[in-house]
mmCIF file of C-alpha atoms in Angstrom:
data_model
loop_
_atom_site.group_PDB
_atom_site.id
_atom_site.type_symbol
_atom_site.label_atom_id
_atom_site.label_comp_id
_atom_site.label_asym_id
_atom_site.label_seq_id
_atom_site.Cartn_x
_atom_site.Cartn_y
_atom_site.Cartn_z
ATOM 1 C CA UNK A 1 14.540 36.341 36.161
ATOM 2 C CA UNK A 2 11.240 33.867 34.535
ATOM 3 C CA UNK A 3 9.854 37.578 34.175
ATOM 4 C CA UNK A 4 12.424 39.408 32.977
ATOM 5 C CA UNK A 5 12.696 37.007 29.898
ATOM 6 C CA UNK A 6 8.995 36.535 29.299
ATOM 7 C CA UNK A 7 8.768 40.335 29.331
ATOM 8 C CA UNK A 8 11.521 40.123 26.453
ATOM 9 C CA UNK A 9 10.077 37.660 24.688
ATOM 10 C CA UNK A 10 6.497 39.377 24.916
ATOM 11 C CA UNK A 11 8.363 42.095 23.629
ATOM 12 C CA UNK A 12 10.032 40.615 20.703
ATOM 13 C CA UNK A 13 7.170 38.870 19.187
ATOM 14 C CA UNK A 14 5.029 42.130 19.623
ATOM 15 C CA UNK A 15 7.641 43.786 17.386
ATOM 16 C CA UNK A 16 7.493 40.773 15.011
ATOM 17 C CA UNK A 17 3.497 41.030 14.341
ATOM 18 C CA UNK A 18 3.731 44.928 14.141
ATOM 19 C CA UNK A 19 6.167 43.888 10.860
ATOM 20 C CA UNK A 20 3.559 40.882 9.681
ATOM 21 C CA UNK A 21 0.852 43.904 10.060
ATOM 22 C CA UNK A 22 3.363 46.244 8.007
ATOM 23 C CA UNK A 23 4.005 43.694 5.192
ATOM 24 C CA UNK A 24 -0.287 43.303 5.393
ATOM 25 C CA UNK A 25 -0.537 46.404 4.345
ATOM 26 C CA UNK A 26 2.155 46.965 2.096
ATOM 27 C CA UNK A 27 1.202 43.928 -0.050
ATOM 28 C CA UNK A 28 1.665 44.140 -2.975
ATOM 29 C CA UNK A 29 -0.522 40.120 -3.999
ATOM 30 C CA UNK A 30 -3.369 39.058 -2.245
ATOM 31 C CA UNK A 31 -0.583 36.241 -1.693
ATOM 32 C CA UNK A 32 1.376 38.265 0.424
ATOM 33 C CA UNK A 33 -1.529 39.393 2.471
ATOM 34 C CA UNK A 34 -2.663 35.647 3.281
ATOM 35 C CA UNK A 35 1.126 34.941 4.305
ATOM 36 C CA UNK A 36 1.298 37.342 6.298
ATOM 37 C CA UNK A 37 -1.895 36.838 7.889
ATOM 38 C CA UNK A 38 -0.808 33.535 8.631
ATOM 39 C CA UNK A 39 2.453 34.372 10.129
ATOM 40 C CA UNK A 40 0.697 36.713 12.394
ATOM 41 C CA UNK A 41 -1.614 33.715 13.538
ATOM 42 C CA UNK A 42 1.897 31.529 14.340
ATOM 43 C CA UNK A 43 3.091 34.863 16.389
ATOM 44 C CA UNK A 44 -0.039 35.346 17.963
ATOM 45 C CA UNK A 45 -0.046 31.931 19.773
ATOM 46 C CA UNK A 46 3.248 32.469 20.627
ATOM 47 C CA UNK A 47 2.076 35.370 22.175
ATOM 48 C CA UNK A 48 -0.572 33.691 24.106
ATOM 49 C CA UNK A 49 1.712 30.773 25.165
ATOM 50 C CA UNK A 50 3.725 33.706 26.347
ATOM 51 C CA UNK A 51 1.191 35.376 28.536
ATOM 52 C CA UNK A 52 -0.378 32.461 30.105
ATOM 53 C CA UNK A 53 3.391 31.224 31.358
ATOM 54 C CA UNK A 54 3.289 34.410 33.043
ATOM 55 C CA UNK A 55 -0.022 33.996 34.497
ATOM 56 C CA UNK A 56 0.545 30.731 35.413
ATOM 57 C CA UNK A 57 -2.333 29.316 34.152
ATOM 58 C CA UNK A 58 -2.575 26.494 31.977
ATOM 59 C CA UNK A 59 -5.990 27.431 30.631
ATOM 60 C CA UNK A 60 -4.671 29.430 27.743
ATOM 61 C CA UNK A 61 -3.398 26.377 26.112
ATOM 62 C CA UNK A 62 -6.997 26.009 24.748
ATOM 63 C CA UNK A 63 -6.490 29.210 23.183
ATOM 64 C CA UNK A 64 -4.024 28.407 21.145
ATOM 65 C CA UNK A 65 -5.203 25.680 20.194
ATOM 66 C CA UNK A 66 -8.076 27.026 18.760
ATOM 67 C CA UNK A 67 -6.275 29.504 16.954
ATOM 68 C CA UNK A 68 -4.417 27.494 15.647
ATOM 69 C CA UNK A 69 -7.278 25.680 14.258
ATOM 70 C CA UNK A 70 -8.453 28.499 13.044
ATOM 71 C CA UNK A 71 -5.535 29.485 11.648
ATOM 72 C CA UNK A 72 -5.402 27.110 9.753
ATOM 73 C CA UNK A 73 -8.548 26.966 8.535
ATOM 74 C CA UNK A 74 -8.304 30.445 7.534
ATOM 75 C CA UNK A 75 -5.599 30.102 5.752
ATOM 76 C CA UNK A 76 -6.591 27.095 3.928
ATOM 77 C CA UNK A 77 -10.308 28.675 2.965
ATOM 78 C CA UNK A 78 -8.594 31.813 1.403
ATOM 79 C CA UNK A 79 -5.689 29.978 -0.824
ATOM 80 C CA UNK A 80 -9.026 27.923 -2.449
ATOM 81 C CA UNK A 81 -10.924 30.700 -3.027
ATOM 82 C CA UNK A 82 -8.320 32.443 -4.999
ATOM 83 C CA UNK A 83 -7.042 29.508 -6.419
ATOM 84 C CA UNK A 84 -10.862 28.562 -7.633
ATOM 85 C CA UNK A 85 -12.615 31.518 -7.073
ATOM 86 C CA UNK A 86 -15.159 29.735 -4.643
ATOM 87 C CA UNK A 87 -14.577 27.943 -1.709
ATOM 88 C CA UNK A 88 -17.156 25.008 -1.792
ATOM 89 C CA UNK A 89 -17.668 23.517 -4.847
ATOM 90 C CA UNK B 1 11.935 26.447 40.799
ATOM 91 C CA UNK B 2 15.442 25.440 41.518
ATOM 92 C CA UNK B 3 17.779 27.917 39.474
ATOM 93 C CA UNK B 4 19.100 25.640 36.231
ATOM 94 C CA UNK B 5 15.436 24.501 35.700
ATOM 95 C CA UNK B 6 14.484 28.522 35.334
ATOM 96 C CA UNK B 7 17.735 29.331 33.715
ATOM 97 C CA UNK B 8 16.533 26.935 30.859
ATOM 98 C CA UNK B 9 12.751 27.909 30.921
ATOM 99 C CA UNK B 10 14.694 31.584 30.157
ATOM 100 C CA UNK B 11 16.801 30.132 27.437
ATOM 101 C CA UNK B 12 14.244 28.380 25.885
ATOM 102 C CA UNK B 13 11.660 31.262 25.651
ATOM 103 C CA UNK B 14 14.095 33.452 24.779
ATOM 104 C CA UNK B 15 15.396 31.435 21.867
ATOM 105 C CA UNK B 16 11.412 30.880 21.310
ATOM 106 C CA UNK B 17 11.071 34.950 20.860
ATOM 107 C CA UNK B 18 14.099 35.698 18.511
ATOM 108 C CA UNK B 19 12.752 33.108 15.917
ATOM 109 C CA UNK B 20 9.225 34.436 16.110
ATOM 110 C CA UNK B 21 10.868 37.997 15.000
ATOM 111 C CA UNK B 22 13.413 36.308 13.135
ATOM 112 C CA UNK B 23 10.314 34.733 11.064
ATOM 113 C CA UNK B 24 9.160 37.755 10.587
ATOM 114 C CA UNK B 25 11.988 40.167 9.621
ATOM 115 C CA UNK B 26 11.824 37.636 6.884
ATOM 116 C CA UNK B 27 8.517 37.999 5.970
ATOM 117 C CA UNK B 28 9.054 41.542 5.974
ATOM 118 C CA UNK B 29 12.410 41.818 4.110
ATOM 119 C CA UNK B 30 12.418 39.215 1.086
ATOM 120 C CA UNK B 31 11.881 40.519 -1.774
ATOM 121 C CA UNK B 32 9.956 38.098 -3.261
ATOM 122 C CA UNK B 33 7.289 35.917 -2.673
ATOM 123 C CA UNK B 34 8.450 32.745 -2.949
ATOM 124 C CA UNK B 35 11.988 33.452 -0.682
ATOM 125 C CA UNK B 36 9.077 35.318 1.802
ATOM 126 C CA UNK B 37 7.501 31.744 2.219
ATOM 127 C CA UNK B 38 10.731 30.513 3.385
ATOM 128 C CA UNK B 39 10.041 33.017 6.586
ATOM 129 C CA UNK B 40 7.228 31.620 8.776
ATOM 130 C CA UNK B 41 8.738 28.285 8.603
ATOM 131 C CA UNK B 42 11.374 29.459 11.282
ATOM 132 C CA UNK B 43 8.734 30.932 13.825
ATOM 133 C CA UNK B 44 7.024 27.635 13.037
ATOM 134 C CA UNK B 45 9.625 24.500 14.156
ATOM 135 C CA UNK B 46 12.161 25.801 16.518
ATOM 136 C CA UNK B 47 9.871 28.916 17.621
ATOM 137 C CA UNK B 48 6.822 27.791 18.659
ATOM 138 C CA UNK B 49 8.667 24.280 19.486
ATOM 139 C CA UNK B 50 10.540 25.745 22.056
ATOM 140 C CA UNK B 51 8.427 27.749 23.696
ATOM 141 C CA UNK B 52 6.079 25.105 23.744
ATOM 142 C CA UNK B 53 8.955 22.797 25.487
ATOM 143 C CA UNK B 54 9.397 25.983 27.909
ATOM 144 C CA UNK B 55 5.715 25.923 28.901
ATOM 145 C CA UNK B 56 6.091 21.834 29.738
ATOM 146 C CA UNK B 57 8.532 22.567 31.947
ATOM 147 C CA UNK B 58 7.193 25.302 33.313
ATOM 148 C CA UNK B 59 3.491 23.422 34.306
ATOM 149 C CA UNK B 60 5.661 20.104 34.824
ATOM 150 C CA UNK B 61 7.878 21.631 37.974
ATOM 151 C CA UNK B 62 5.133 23.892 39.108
ATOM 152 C CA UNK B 63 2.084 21.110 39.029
ATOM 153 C CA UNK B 64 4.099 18.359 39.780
ATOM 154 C CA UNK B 65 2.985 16.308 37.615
ATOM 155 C CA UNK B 66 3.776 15.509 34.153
ATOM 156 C CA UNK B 67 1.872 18.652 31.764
ATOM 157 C CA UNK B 68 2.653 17.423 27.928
ATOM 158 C CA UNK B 69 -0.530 18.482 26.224
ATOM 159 C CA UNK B 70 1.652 21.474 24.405
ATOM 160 C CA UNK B 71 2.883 18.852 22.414
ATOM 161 C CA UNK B 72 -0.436 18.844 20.519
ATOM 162 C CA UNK B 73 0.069 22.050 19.511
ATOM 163 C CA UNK B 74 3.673 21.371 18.257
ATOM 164 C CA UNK B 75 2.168 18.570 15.901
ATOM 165 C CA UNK B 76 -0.778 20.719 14.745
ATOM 166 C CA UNK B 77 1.191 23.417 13.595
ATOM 167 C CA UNK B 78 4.471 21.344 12.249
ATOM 168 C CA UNK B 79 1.312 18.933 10.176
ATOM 169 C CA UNK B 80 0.019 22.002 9.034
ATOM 170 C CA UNK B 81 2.911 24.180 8.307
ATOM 171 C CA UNK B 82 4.094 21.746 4.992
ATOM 172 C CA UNK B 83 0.240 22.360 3.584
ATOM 173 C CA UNK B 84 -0.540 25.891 3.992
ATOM 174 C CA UNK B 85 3.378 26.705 2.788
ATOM 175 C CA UNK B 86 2.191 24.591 -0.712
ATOM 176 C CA UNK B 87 -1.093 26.186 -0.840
ATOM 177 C CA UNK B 88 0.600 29.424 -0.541
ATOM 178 C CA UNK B 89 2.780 28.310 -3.470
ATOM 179 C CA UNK B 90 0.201 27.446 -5.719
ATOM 180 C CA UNK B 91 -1.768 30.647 -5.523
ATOM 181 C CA UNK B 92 1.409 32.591 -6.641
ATOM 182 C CA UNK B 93 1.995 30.347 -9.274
ATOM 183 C CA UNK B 94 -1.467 30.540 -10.347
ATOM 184 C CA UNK B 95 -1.870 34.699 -10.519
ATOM 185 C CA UNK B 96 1.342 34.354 -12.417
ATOM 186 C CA UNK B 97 3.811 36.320 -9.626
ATOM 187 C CA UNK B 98 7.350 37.450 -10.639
ATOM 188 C CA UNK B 99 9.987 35.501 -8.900
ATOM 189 C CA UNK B 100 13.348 38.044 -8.486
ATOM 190 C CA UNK B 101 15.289 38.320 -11.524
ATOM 191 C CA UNK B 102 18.374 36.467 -9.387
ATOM 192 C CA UNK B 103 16.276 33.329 -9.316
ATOM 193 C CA UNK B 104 17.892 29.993 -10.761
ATOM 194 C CA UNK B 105 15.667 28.339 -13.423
ATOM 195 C CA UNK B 106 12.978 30.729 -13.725
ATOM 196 C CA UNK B 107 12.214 29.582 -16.941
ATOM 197 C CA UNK B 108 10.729 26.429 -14.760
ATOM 198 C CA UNK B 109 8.139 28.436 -13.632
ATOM 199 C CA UNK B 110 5.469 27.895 -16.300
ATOM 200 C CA UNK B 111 5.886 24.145 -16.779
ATOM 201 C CA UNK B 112 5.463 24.340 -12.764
ATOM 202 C CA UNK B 113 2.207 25.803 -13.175
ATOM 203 C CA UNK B 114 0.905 23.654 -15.726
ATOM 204 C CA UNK B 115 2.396 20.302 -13.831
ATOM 205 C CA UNK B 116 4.536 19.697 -16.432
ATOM 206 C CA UNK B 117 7.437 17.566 -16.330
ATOM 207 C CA UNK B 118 10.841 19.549 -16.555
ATOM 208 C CA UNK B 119 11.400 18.843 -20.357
ATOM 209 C CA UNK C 1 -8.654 -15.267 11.885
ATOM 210 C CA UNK C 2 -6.465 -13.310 13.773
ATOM 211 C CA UNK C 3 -5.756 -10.845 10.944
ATOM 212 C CA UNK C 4 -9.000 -10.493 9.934
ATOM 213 C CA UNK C 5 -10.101 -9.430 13.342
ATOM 214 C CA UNK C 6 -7.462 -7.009 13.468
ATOM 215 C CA UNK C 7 -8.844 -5.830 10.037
ATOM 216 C CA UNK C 8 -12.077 -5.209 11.889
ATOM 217 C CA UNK C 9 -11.472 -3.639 14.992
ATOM 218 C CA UNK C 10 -8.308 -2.093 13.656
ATOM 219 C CA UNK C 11 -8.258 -0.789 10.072
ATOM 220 C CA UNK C 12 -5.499 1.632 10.912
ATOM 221 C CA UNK C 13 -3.411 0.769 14.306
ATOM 222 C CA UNK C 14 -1.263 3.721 13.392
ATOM 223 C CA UNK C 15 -4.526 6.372 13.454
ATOM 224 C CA UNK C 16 -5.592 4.530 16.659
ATOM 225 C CA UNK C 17 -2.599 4.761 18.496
ATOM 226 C CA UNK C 18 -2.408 8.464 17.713
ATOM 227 C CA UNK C 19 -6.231 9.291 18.282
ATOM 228 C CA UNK C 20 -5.526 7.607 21.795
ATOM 229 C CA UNK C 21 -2.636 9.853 22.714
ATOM 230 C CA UNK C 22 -4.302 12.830 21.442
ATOM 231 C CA UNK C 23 -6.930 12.033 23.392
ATOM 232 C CA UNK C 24 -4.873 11.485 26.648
ATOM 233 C CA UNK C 25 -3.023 14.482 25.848
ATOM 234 C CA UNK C 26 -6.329 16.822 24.886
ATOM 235 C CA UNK C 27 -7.210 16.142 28.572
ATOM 236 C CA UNK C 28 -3.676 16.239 30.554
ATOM 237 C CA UNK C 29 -4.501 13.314 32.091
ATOM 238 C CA UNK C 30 -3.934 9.406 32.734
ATOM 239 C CA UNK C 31 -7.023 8.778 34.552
ATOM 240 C CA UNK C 32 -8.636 5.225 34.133
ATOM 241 C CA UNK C 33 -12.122 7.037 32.828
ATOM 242 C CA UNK C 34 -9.648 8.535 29.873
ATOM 243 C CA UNK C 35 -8.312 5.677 29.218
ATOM 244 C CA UNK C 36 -11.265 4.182 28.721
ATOM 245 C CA UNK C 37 -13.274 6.687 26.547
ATOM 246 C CA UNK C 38 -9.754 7.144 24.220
ATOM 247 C CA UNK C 39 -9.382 3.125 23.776
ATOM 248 C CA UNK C 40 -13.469 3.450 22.874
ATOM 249 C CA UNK C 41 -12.989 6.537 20.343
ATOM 250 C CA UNK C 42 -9.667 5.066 19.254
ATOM 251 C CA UNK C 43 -11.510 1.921 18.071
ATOM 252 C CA UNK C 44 -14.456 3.632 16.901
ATOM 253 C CA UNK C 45 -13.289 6.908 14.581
ATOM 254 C CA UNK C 46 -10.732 4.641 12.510
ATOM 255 C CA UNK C 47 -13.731 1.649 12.228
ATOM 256 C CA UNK C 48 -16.132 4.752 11.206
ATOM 257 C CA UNK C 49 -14.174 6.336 8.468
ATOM 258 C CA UNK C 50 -11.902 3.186 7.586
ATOM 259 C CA UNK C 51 -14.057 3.297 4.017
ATOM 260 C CA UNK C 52 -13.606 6.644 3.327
ATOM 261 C CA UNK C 53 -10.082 6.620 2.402
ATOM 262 C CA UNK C 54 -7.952 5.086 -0.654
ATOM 263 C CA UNK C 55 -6.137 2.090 0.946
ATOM 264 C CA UNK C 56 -2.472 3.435 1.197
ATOM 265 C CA UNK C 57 1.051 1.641 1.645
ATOM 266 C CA UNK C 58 1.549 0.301 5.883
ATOM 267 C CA UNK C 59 4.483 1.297 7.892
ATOM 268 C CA UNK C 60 6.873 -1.950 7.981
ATOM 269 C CA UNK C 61 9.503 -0.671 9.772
ATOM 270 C CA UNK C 62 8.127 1.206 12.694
ATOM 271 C CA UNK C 63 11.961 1.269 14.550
ATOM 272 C CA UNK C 64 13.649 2.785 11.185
ATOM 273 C CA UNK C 65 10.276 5.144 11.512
ATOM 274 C CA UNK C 66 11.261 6.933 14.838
ATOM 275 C CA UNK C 67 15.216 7.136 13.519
ATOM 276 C CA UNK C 68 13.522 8.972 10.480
ATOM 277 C CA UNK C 69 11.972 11.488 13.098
ATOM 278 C CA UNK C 70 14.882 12.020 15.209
ATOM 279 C CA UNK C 71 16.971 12.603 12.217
ATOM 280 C CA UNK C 72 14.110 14.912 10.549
ATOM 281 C CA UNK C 73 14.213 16.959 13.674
ATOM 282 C CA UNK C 74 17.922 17.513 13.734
ATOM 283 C CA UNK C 75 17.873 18.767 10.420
ATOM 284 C CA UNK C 76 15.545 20.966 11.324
ATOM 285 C CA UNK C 77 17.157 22.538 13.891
ATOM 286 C CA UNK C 78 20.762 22.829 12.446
ATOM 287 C CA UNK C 79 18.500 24.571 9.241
ATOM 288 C CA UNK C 80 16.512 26.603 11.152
ATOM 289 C CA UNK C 81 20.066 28.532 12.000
ATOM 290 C CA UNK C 82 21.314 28.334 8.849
ATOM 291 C CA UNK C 83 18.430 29.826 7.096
ATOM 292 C CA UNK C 84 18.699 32.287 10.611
ATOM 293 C CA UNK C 85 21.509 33.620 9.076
ATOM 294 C CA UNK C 86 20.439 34.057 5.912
ATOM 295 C CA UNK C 87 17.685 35.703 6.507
ATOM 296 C CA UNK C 88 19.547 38.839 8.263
ATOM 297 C CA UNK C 89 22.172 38.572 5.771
ATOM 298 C CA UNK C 90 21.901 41.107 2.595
ATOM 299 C CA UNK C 91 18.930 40.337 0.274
ATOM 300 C CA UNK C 92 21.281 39.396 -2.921
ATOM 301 C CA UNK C 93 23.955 38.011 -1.558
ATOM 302 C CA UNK C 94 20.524 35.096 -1.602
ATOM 303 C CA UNK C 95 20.927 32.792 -4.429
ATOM 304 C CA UNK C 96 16.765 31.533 -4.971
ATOM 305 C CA UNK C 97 15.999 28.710 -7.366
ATOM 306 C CA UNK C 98 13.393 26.366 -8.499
ATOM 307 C CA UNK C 99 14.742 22.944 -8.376
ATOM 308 C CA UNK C 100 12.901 19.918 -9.584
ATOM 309 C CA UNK C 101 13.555 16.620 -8.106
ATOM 310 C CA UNK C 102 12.966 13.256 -9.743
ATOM 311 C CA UNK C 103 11.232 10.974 -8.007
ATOM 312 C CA UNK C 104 11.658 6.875 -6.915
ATOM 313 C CA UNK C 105 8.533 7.111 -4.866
ATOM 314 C CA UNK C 106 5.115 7.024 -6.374
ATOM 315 C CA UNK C 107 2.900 6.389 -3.637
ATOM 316 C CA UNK C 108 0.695 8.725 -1.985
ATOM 317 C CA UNK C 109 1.229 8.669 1.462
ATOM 318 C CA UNK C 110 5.462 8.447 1.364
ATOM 319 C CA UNK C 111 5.011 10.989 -0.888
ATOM 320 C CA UNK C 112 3.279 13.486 1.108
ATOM 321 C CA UNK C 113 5.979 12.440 3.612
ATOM 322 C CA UNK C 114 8.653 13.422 1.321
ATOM 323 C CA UNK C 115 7.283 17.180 0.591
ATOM 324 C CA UNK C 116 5.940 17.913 4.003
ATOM 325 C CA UNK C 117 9.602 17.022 5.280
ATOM 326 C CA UNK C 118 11.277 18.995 2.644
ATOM 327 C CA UNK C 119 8.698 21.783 3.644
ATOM 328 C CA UNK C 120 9.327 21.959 7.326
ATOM 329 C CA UNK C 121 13.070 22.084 7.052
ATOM 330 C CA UNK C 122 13.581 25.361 6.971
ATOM 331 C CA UNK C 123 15.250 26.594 3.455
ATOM 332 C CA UNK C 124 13.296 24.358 1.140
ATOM 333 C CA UNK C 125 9.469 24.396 -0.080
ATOM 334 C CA UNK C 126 7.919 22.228 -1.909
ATOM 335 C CA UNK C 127 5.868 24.043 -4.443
ATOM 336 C CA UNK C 128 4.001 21.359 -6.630
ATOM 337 C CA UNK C 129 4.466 17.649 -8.081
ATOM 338 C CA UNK C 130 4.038 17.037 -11.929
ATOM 339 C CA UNK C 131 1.177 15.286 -13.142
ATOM 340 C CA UNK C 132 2.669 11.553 -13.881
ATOM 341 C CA UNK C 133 4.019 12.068 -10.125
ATOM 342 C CA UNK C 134 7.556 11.598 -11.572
ATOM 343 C CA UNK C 135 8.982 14.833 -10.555
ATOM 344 C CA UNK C 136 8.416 17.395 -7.184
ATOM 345 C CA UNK C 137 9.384 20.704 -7.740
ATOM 346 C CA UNK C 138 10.575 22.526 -4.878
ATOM 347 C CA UNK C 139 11.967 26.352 -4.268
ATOM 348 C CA UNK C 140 14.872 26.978 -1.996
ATOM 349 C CA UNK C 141 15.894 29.856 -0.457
ATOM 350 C CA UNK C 142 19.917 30.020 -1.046
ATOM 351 C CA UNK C 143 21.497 27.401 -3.721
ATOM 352 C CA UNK C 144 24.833 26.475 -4.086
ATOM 353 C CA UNK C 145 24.704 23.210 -6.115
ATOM 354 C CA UNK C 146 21.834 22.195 -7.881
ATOM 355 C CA UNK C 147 23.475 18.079 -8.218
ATOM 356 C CA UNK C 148 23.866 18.033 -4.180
ATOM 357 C CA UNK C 149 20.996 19.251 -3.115
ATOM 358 C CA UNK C 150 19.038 16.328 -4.953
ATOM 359 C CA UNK C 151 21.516 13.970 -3.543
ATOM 360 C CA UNK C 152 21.016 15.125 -0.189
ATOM 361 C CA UNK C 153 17.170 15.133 -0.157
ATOM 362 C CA UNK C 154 17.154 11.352 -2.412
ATOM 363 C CA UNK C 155 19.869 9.933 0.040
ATOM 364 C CA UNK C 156 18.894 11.274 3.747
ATOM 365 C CA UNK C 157 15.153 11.329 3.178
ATOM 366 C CA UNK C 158 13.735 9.518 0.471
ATOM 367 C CA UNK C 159 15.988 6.662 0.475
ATOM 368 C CA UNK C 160 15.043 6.113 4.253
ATOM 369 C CA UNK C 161 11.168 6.459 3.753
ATOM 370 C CA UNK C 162 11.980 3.514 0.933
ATOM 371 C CA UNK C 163 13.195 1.233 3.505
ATOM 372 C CA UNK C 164 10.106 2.640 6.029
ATOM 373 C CA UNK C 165 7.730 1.716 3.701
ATOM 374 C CA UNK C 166 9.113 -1.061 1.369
ATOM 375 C CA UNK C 167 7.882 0.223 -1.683
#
């Protein structure tokens, strides 16, 4: 049954970064782009979450972690540069 | 795994999936920026914060032993949620985008920008 | 004497106690040699960078505190369906608006409180805060009356982060 739902679940949040890659393309701001860049970050550590319950291995919680990390990072680095145009000052 | 603790491991990931999508339907949908930032926020709390619960359980029964470093992620993303949402924000406001033409008080918008006060 | 060595060794308890946990947590484990290396970087990070910061406002009610994030997170849940629904719901049946809320808070710290709550619950964002921090301006998603959404977010949150923070 644990597989049966994870396969769901790995199933729904697929579909959900195939529409954060369809609004990264469509645009139209670079605003939209980072957002949904960032949502795709969010889904893809769901994703991993998802896939190391079903390996059973607690090891990909370091994963996520760092991409979450990164994510943020990311994120953060690209709002500055378009909001200054640089990102160290 | 006795049977109720996997029936909620199912819920919970479950529940953990539809908001991801849910998050993202929005994303997709809106149709403008600032009601798309809204989105993300949803695959953000009770998404990831319930799969996350899911996996403690999950390592808890299996490991015997008590697994709650998840919870680190939880507070890494719900800290940084609230910061990159208002980062976000100000880049919109800053290259000037168009809220919808529904909006309430648009005519906020520039003072908002400039960090005016309202009047 | 007593408060000034708890000055010393612990600019921040708050910071410590979380760097500790963290710490514990990082590592999934209880073991006496983490224990020991999280009291020593718990007492040492805080003592390290206790200059670089702006001296901010203390926690005085730590019990009200944990009410504040019980009730935060219930919010957040009931809003997260809420905002479920309005998401799948038809795009202009949505009633977006820019709302801007006058402050009683002027510190930093409560105040970044304040916006990262109204942030996470799903529904509102705050976008920016005026200049004379006298006013936060925040966007929500549906809005049915301007008046009682201020009253909600100055009675349930800021009110309580008053009384938190006695300021």
């Amino acid at each position: 049954m644990l597989n049966l739902a994870l396969q769901i679940a790995i199933g729904m949040v697929s579909i959900a970064m195939l529409f954060n890659l369809w609004r990264l393309l469509l645009g139209p701001e670079p605003a939209d782009r980072i957002l949904a860049l960032e949502t795709m970050y969010l889904n893809s550590m769901a994703l991993i979450i998802l896939f190391g319950l079903w390996q059973g291995a607690a090891l990909f919680f370091e994963a996520a972690l760092l991409v979450a990390m990164l994510g943020f990072a990311s994120t953060a680095a690209l709002c500055k540069f378009l909001l200054r145009g640089d990102i160290i000052e | 795994m006795s049977f109720t603790v996997e029936l909620i491991i199912c819920a919970l990931v479950l529940l953990g999936g539809l908001f991801a999508l849910l998050g993202s339907i929005g994303v997709l949908k809106m149709s403008d920026f600032y009601t798309r930032l809204h989105a993300p926020t949803l695959a953000a709390t009770v998404g990831m914060g319930s799969l996350l619960i899911a996996s403690i359980i999950a390592f808890t029964v299996r490991e015997q032993r008590l697994s709650a470093h998840e919870l680190l992620i939880t507070l890494f993303v719900m800290i940084t949620a609230p910061v990159t949402a208002h980062m976000l924000a100000k880049v919109a406001l800053h290259q000037r985008q168009q809220s919808v033409a529904n909006t309430r008080n648009k005519a906020l918008t520039e003072k908002i920008r400039k960090r005016l006060p309202p009047e | 004497m007593v408060n000034r060595l708890r000055l010393f060794w612990f600019p921040s308890p708050w910071l410590s106690l979380l760097l500790f946990v963290a710490w514990l947590m990082l590592n999934n484990s209880a073991a006496p040699g983490h224990l020991v290396l999280g009291a020593l970087l718990a007492i040492a990070i805080p003592r390290l960078t206790a200059r670089l910061g702006d001296p901010q406002p203390t926690m005085k009610r730590p019990v009200l505190a944990i009410r504040y994030v019980l009730r935060v997170l219930g919010d957040i849940i009931r809003d997260n369906f809420r905002v479920a629904l309005l998401i799948m719901g038809p795009n202009q049946r949505l009633q977006p608006a820019f709302v801007a809320l006058p402050l009683e808070l002027h510190e930093p710290l409560p105040l970044t409180i304040l916006a990262g709550t109204i942030s996470l619950t799903p529904g509102t964002v705050s976008v920016e805060i005026s200049d004379d921090k006298l006013w936060l301006y925040i966007h929500t998603l549906h809005l049915d009356d301007e008046a009682e959404l201020i009253a909600h977010i100055k009675g349930r949150y800021e009110a309580a982060l008053k009384e938190i923070f006695e300021c």
